[in-house]
mmCIF file of C-alpha atoms and ligand atoms in Angstrom:
data_model
loop_
_atom_site.group_PDB
_atom_site.id
_atom_site.type_symbol
_atom_site.label_atom_id
_atom_site.label_comp_id
_atom_site.label_asym_id
_atom_site.label_seq_id
_atom_site.Cartn_x
_atom_site.Cartn_y
_atom_site.Cartn_z
ATOM 1 C CA MET A 14 8.394 0.498 -23.721
ATOM 2 C CA PRO A 15 9.489 -2.010 -21.002
ATOM 3 C CA THR A 16 7.030 -4.640 -20.015
ATOM 4 C CA LYS A 17 4.726 -3.910 -17.189
ATOM 5 C CA TYR A 18 5.543 -4.902 -13.705
ATOM 6 C CA GLN A 19 3.532 -7.961 -12.747
ATOM 7 C CA SER A 20 1.852 -6.708 -9.519
ATOM 8 C CA ILE A 21 -0.428 -7.729 -6.765
ATOM 9 C CA LEU A 22 -2.178 -4.729 -5.148
ATOM 10 C CA LEU A 23 -2.985 -4.661 -1.421
ATOM 11 C CA ILE A 24 -5.827 -2.334 -0.717
ATOM 12 C CA GLY A 25 -7.654 -1.600 2.511
ATOM 13 C CA PRO A 26 -8.263 1.047 5.170
ATOM 14 C CA PRO A 27 -5.426 2.132 7.583
ATOM 15 C CA GLY A 28 -4.722 -0.352 10.270
ATOM 16 C CA VAL A 29 -6.333 -3.246 8.316
ATOM 17 C CA GLY A 30 -2.997 -5.186 8.173
ATOM 18 C CA LYS A 31 -1.615 -4.471 4.676
ATOM 19 C CA GLY A 32 1.827 -3.884 5.887
ATOM 20 C CA THR A 33 1.792 -6.937 8.274
ATOM 21 C CA GLN A 34 0.677 -9.286 5.580
ATOM 22 C CA GLY A 35 2.812 -7.543 2.894
ATOM 23 C CA LYS A 36 5.983 -8.131 4.869
ATOM 24 C CA ILE A 37 5.118 -11.909 5.447
ATOM 25 C CA LEU A 38 4.434 -12.465 1.690
ATOM 26 C CA GLY A 39 7.420 -10.379 0.754
ATOM 27 C CA SER A 40 9.569 -12.881 2.596
ATOM 28 C CA ILE A 41 8.430 -15.726 0.270
ATOM 29 C CA PRO A 42 10.846 -16.111 -2.601
ATOM 30 C CA GLY A 43 9.409 -14.784 -5.780
ATOM 31 C CA PHE A 44 7.492 -11.850 -4.077
ATOM 32 C CA PHE A 45 8.763 -8.325 -3.453
ATOM 33 C CA HIS A 46 6.830 -6.148 -0.874
ATOM 34 C CA LEU A 47 6.886 -2.492 -1.622
ATOM 35 C CA ALA A 48 5.126 -0.151 0.883
ATOM 36 C CA THR A 49 5.013 3.459 -0.030
ATOM 37 C CA GLY A 50 4.541 4.428 3.629
ATOM 38 C CA ASP A 51 7.860 2.867 4.332
ATOM 39 C CA MET A 52 9.328 4.533 1.294
ATOM 40 C CA PHE A 53 8.334 7.984 2.409
ATOM 41 C CA ARG A 54 9.439 7.288 6.023
ATOM 42 C CA GLY A 55 12.867 6.256 4.725
ATOM 43 C CA LEU A 56 13.443 9.739 3.207
ATOM 44 C CA ASP A 57 15.754 12.286 4.798
ATOM 45 C CA LYS A 58 13.285 14.118 7.065
ATOM 46 C CA GLU A 59 15.068 17.531 6.475
ATOM 47 C CA SER A 60 15.108 17.161 2.699
ATOM 48 C CA GLU A 61 12.644 19.092 0.658
ATOM 49 C CA ILE A 62 10.602 16.052 -0.203
ATOM 50 C CA GLY A 63 10.938 14.596 3.450
ATOM 51 C CA LEU A 64 9.420 17.856 4.641
ATOM 52 C CA GLU A 65 6.697 17.710 2.154
ATOM 53 C CA PHE A 66 5.796 14.166 3.276
ATOM 54 C CA THR A 67 5.584 15.152 6.910
ATOM 55 C CA ARG A 68 3.394 18.075 6.060
ATOM 56 C CA TYR A 69 0.789 15.977 4.519
ATOM 57 C CA SER A 70 1.017 12.763 6.533
ATOM 58 C CA SER A 71 0.889 14.613 9.887
ATOM 59 C CA GLN A 72 -2.480 15.839 8.831
ATOM 60 C CA GLY A 73 -3.682 12.477 7.623
ATOM 61 C CA LEU A 74 -3.583 13.572 4.005
ATOM 62 C CA LEU A 75 -2.226 11.996 0.941
ATOM 63 C CA VAL A 76 1.056 13.302 -0.483
ATOM 64 C CA PRO A 77 0.106 14.987 -3.958
ATOM 65 C CA ASP A 78 -0.267 12.290 -6.652
ATOM 66 C CA PHE A 79 2.369 13.316 -9.249
ATOM 67 C CA LEU A 80 5.098 13.516 -6.726
ATOM 68 C CA THR A 81 4.090 10.258 -5.254
ATOM 69 C CA VAL A 82 4.081 8.255 -8.463
ATOM 70 C CA ARG A 83 7.351 9.847 -9.550
ATOM 71 C CA LEU A 84 9.075 9.003 -6.432
ATOM 72 C CA TRP A 85 7.684 5.451 -6.351
ATOM 73 C CA GLN A 86 8.998 4.999 -9.913
ATOM 74 C CA GLN A 87 12.476 6.279 -9.072
ATOM 75 C CA HIS A 88 12.482 4.081 -5.955
ATOM 76 C CA LEU A 89 11.527 1.052 -7.949
ATOM 77 C CA GLU A 90 14.247 1.783 -10.509
ATOM 78 C CA GLN A 91 16.854 1.895 -7.809
ATOM 79 C CA LEU A 92 15.659 -1.383 -6.432
ATOM 80 C CA ILE A 93 16.055 -2.917 -9.842
ATOM 81 C CA ALA A 94 19.601 -1.440 -10.263
ATOM 82 C CA LYS A 95 20.555 -2.934 -6.911
ATOM 83 C CA ASP A 96 18.994 -6.318 -7.915
ATOM 84 C CA MET A 97 16.881 -6.186 -4.746
ATOM 85 C CA TYR A 98 13.740 -6.517 -7.052
ATOM 86 C CA SER A 99 13.799 -8.063 -10.294
ATOM 87 C CA PRO A 100 10.684 -7.709 -12.679
ATOM 88 C CA GLU A 101 11.602 -11.086 -14.249
ATOM 89 C CA ARG A 102 11.993 -13.021 -11.042
ATOM 90 C CA ASP A 103 9.542 -11.343 -8.614
ATOM 91 C CA VAL A 104 5.805 -10.470 -8.431
ATOM 92 C CA LEU A 105 5.452 -6.984 -7.025
ATOM 93 C CA LEU A 106 3.334 -6.637 -3.844
ATOM 94 C CA LEU A 107 2.160 -3.010 -3.905
ATOM 95 C CA ASP A 108 1.178 -1.787 -0.451
ATOM 96 C CA GLY A 109 -0.213 1.810 -0.350
ATOM 97 C CA ILE A 110 -0.101 2.624 -4.076
ATOM 98 C CA PRO A 111 -2.186 3.387 -6.109
ATOM 99 C CA ARG A 112 -4.050 5.223 -3.340
ATOM 100 C CA SER A 113 -6.216 7.451 -5.557
ATOM 101 C CA GLU A 114 -7.837 7.364 -9.030
ATOM 102 C CA PRO A 115 -5.235 9.752 -10.600
ATOM 103 C CA GLN A 116 -2.460 7.458 -9.198
ATOM 104 C CA ALA A 117 -4.145 4.282 -10.737
ATOM 105 C CA GLU A 118 -4.349 6.197 -14.047
ATOM 106 C CA MET A 119 -0.651 7.302 -13.913
ATOM 107 C CA MET A 120 0.418 3.760 -13.244
ATOM 108 C CA ASP A 121 -1.540 2.157 -15.876
ATOM 109 C CA ASP A 122 1.330 2.029 -18.302
ATOM 110 C CA LEU A 123 3.719 0.697 -15.622
ATOM 111 C CA ILE A 124 2.013 -2.173 -13.819
ATOM 112 C CA ASN A 125 0.026 -5.114 -14.606
ATOM 113 C CA PRO A 126 -2.147 -5.822 -11.592
ATOM 114 C CA PHE A 127 -3.342 -9.443 -12.158
ATOM 115 C CA MET A 128 -4.749 -9.621 -8.582
ATOM 116 C CA ILE A 129 -6.262 -7.155 -5.981
ATOM 117 C CA ILE A 130 -6.128 -8.216 -2.367
ATOM 118 C CA HIS A 131 -8.825 -6.068 -0.823
ATOM 119 C CA LEU A 132 -8.552 -6.421 2.956
ATOM 120 C CA VAL A 133 -11.922 -5.776 4.590
ATOM 121 C CA CYS A 134 -12.753 -4.981 8.077
ATOM 122 C CA GLU A 135 -16.070 -3.465 9.427
ATOM 123 C CA ASP A 136 -14.673 -3.143 12.872
ATOM 124 C CA ILE A 137 -13.303 0.452 12.903
ATOM 125 C CA ASP A 138 -12.549 0.447 16.593
ATOM 126 C CA GLU A 139 -10.341 -2.652 16.112
ATOM 127 C CA MET A 140 -8.364 -0.803 13.449
ATOM 128 C CA VAL A 141 -8.007 2.268 15.630
ATOM 129 C CA ARG A 142 -6.652 0.105 18.476
ATOM 130 C CA ARG A 143 -4.210 -1.537 16.133
ATOM 131 C CA MET A 144 -2.884 1.894 14.853
ATOM 132 C CA GLN A 145 -2.659 3.191 18.530
ATOM 133 C CA ARG A 146 -0.585 0.087 19.386
ATOM 134 C CA ARG A 147 1.624 0.729 16.299
ATOM 135 C CA ALA A 148 1.973 4.450 17.303
ATOM 136 C CA THR A 149 3.671 3.326 20.555
ATOM 137 C CA GLU A 150 5.748 0.464 19.017
ATOM 138 C CA GLN A 151 7.040 2.510 16.015
ATOM 139 C CA GLY A 152 6.729 6.021 17.136
ATOM 140 C CA ARG A 153 4.551 7.164 14.297
ATOM 141 C CA PRO A 154 3.039 10.673 14.817
ATOM 142 C CA ASP A 155 0.358 10.119 12.278
ATOM 143 C CA ASP A 156 -0.872 7.217 14.380
ATOM 144 C CA ALA A 157 -0.868 8.905 17.716
ATOM 145 C CA ASP A 158 -3.595 11.451 17.297
ATOM 146 C CA GLU A 159 -7.257 10.285 17.139
ATOM 147 C CA SER A 160 -8.334 13.166 14.915
ATOM 148 C CA VAL A 161 -5.549 12.353 12.342
ATOM 149 C CA ILE A 162 -6.663 8.777 12.419
ATOM 150 C CA ARG A 163 -10.228 9.693 11.751
ATOM 151 C CA LYS A 164 -9.066 11.893 8.850
ATOM 152 C CA ARG A 165 -7.115 9.027 7.302
ATOM 153 C CA PHE A 166 -10.353 6.916 7.431
ATOM 154 C CA ASP A 167 -12.201 9.738 5.556
ATOM 155 C CA VAL A 168 -9.430 10.056 3.054
ATOM 156 C CA TYR A 169 -9.527 6.198 2.512
ATOM 157 C CA ARG A 170 -13.383 6.374 1.889
ATOM 158 C CA GLU A 171 -13.254 9.328 -0.308
ATOM 159 C CA GLN A 172 -9.961 8.885 -2.372
ATOM 160 C CA THR A 173 -8.774 5.266 -1.993
ATOM 161 C CA ALA A 174 -11.739 3.114 -1.936
ATOM 162 C CA PRO A 175 -12.842 4.374 -5.546
ATOM 163 C CA VAL A 176 -9.581 2.901 -6.785
ATOM 164 C CA LEU A 177 -11.215 -0.557 -6.670
ATOM 165 C CA ALA A 178 -13.606 0.495 -9.448
ATOM 166 C CA CYS A 179 -10.717 1.278 -11.647
ATOM 167 C CA TYR A 180 -10.112 -2.625 -12.083
ATOM 168 C CA ASN A 181 -11.950 -5.552 -13.288
ATOM 169 C CA ASP A 182 -14.244 -7.132 -10.558
ATOM 170 C CA GLU A 183 -12.910 -10.641 -11.514
ATOM 171 C CA ILE A 184 -9.365 -9.850 -10.134
ATOM 172 C CA ILE A 185 -10.571 -8.385 -6.825
ATOM 173 C CA ALA A 186 -10.386 -10.758 -3.930
ATOM 174 C CA ASN A 187 -12.155 -9.484 -0.711
ATOM 175 C CA ILE A 188 -10.463 -10.861 2.235
ATOM 176 C CA ASP A 189 -11.795 -10.775 5.784
ATOM 177 C CA ALA A 190 -8.995 -9.096 7.675
ATOM 178 C CA LEU A 191 -10.275 -10.131 11.150
ATOM 179 C CA GLY A 192 -8.378 -13.095 12.645
ATOM 180 C CA THR A 193 -4.888 -14.146 13.509
ATOM 181 C CA GLN A 194 -2.054 -13.273 11.175
ATOM 182 C CA ALA A 195 -1.844 -16.926 10.125
ATOM 183 C CA GLU A 196 -5.525 -17.067 9.240
ATOM 184 C CA VAL A 197 -5.525 -13.957 7.166
ATOM 185 C CA LEU A 198 -2.304 -15.170 5.435
ATOM 186 C CA LEU A 199 -3.934 -18.470 4.627
ATOM 187 C CA ARG A 200 -7.008 -16.642 3.033
ATOM 188 C CA ILE A 201 -4.760 -14.419 1.024
ATOM 189 C CA LEU A 202 -2.590 -17.327 -0.179
ATOM 190 C CA SER A 203 -5.617 -19.330 -1.110
ATOM 191 C CA LYS A 204 -6.309 -16.543 -3.618
ATOM 192 C CA ILE A 205 -2.918 -15.762 -4.830
ATOM 193 C CA VAL A 206 -1.416 -19.173 -5.348
ATOM 194 C CA PRO A 207 -4.041 -20.388 -7.792
ATOM 195 C CA ALA A 208 -3.844 -16.992 -9.733
ATOM 196 C CA LEU A 209 -0.085 -17.466 -10.134
ATOM 197 C CA SER A 210 -0.363 -20.976 -11.607
ATOM 198 C CA LYS A 211 -2.786 -19.699 -14.263
HETATM 199 P P1 ADP B 23 -1.281 3.015 6.597
HETATM 200 O O1 ADP B 23 -0.649 1.745 6.395
HETATM 201 O O2 ADP B 23 -1.579 3.280 8.028
HETATM 202 O O3 ADP B 23 -2.416 3.255 5.682
HETATM 203 P P2 ADP B 23 1.060 4.203 5.302
HETATM 204 O O4 ADP B 23 2.253 3.756 6.103
HETATM 205 O O5 ADP B 23 0.841 3.263 4.138
HETATM 206 O O6 ADP B 23 -0.134 4.148 6.289
HETATM 207 O O7 ADP B 23 1.150 5.710 4.903
HETATM 208 C C1 ADP B 23 1.419 6.713 5.741
HETATM 209 C C2 ADP B 23 1.222 8.015 5.000
HETATM 210 O O8 ADP B 23 2.115 8.149 3.884
HETATM 211 C C3 ADP B 23 -0.109 8.279 4.457
HETATM 212 O O9 ADP B 23 -1.042 8.813 5.396
HETATM 213 C C4 ADP B 23 0.117 9.365 3.326
HETATM 214 O O10 ADP B 23 0.312 10.620 3.857
HETATM 215 C C5 ADP B 23 1.501 8.869 2.819
HETATM 216 N N1 ADP B 23 1.313 8.038 1.615
HETATM 217 C C6 ADP B 23 1.666 6.680 1.595
HETATM 218 N N2 ADP B 23 1.351 6.089 0.298
HETATM 219 C C7 ADP B 23 0.777 7.113 -0.333
HETATM 220 C C8 ADP B 23 0.353 7.337 -1.732
HETATM 221 N N3 ADP B 23 0.288 6.263 -2.640
HETATM 222 N N4 ADP B 23 -0.136 8.569 -2.114
HETATM 223 C C9 ADP B 23 0.023 9.619 -1.334
HETATM 224 N N5 ADP B 23 0.392 9.558 -0.067
HETATM 225 C C10 ADP B 23 0.778 8.445 0.399
#
């Protein structure tokens, strides 16, 4: 049994800034950012699994758990083989996984989450605005439609938010996600850096 991947989980509703902050943090040596949304969007759209992804994501739904975790694990193994990510060298910043309680359970033997960055934003309108801006910039069909966006918030509340209860309260850092990118980054780093030197 290999040792578990040292991980920081980024959790928060759609549009809260997980991807933005994950990318910035991932540019710091010693961190590796892995976003499952990017992983899925990187699939060949015409492949069986690519079609499966579009079928769920276009409705604002989660891709089935087993498929997601298996794909994530294979993706990670490829990144290790290419030495893009090294479990000895890098802390894994997981963005978008686990996104449900069954996923958290399936990943229990694989990751050691020593910190959970829970990005909090009560201003749903601001998140919807961010997502609509992203839809224009990145051409994401799941961001363009207001009813799909609403559905993703429901899915977050019902399936993803309960993931927080799977972990020890002491490792959860609730971070206010409103502010400039630099302000939010500072809040996140002020939690992560002390945890790393423990
Ligand atoms: P956002 O950052 O807006 O929350 P993502 O880019 O992370 O969105 O994810 C886009 C879509 O990819 C999700 O709506 C879902 O269909 C699928 N997806 C991403 N991660 C997972 C996961 N862990 N489990 C199931 N589906 C996922």
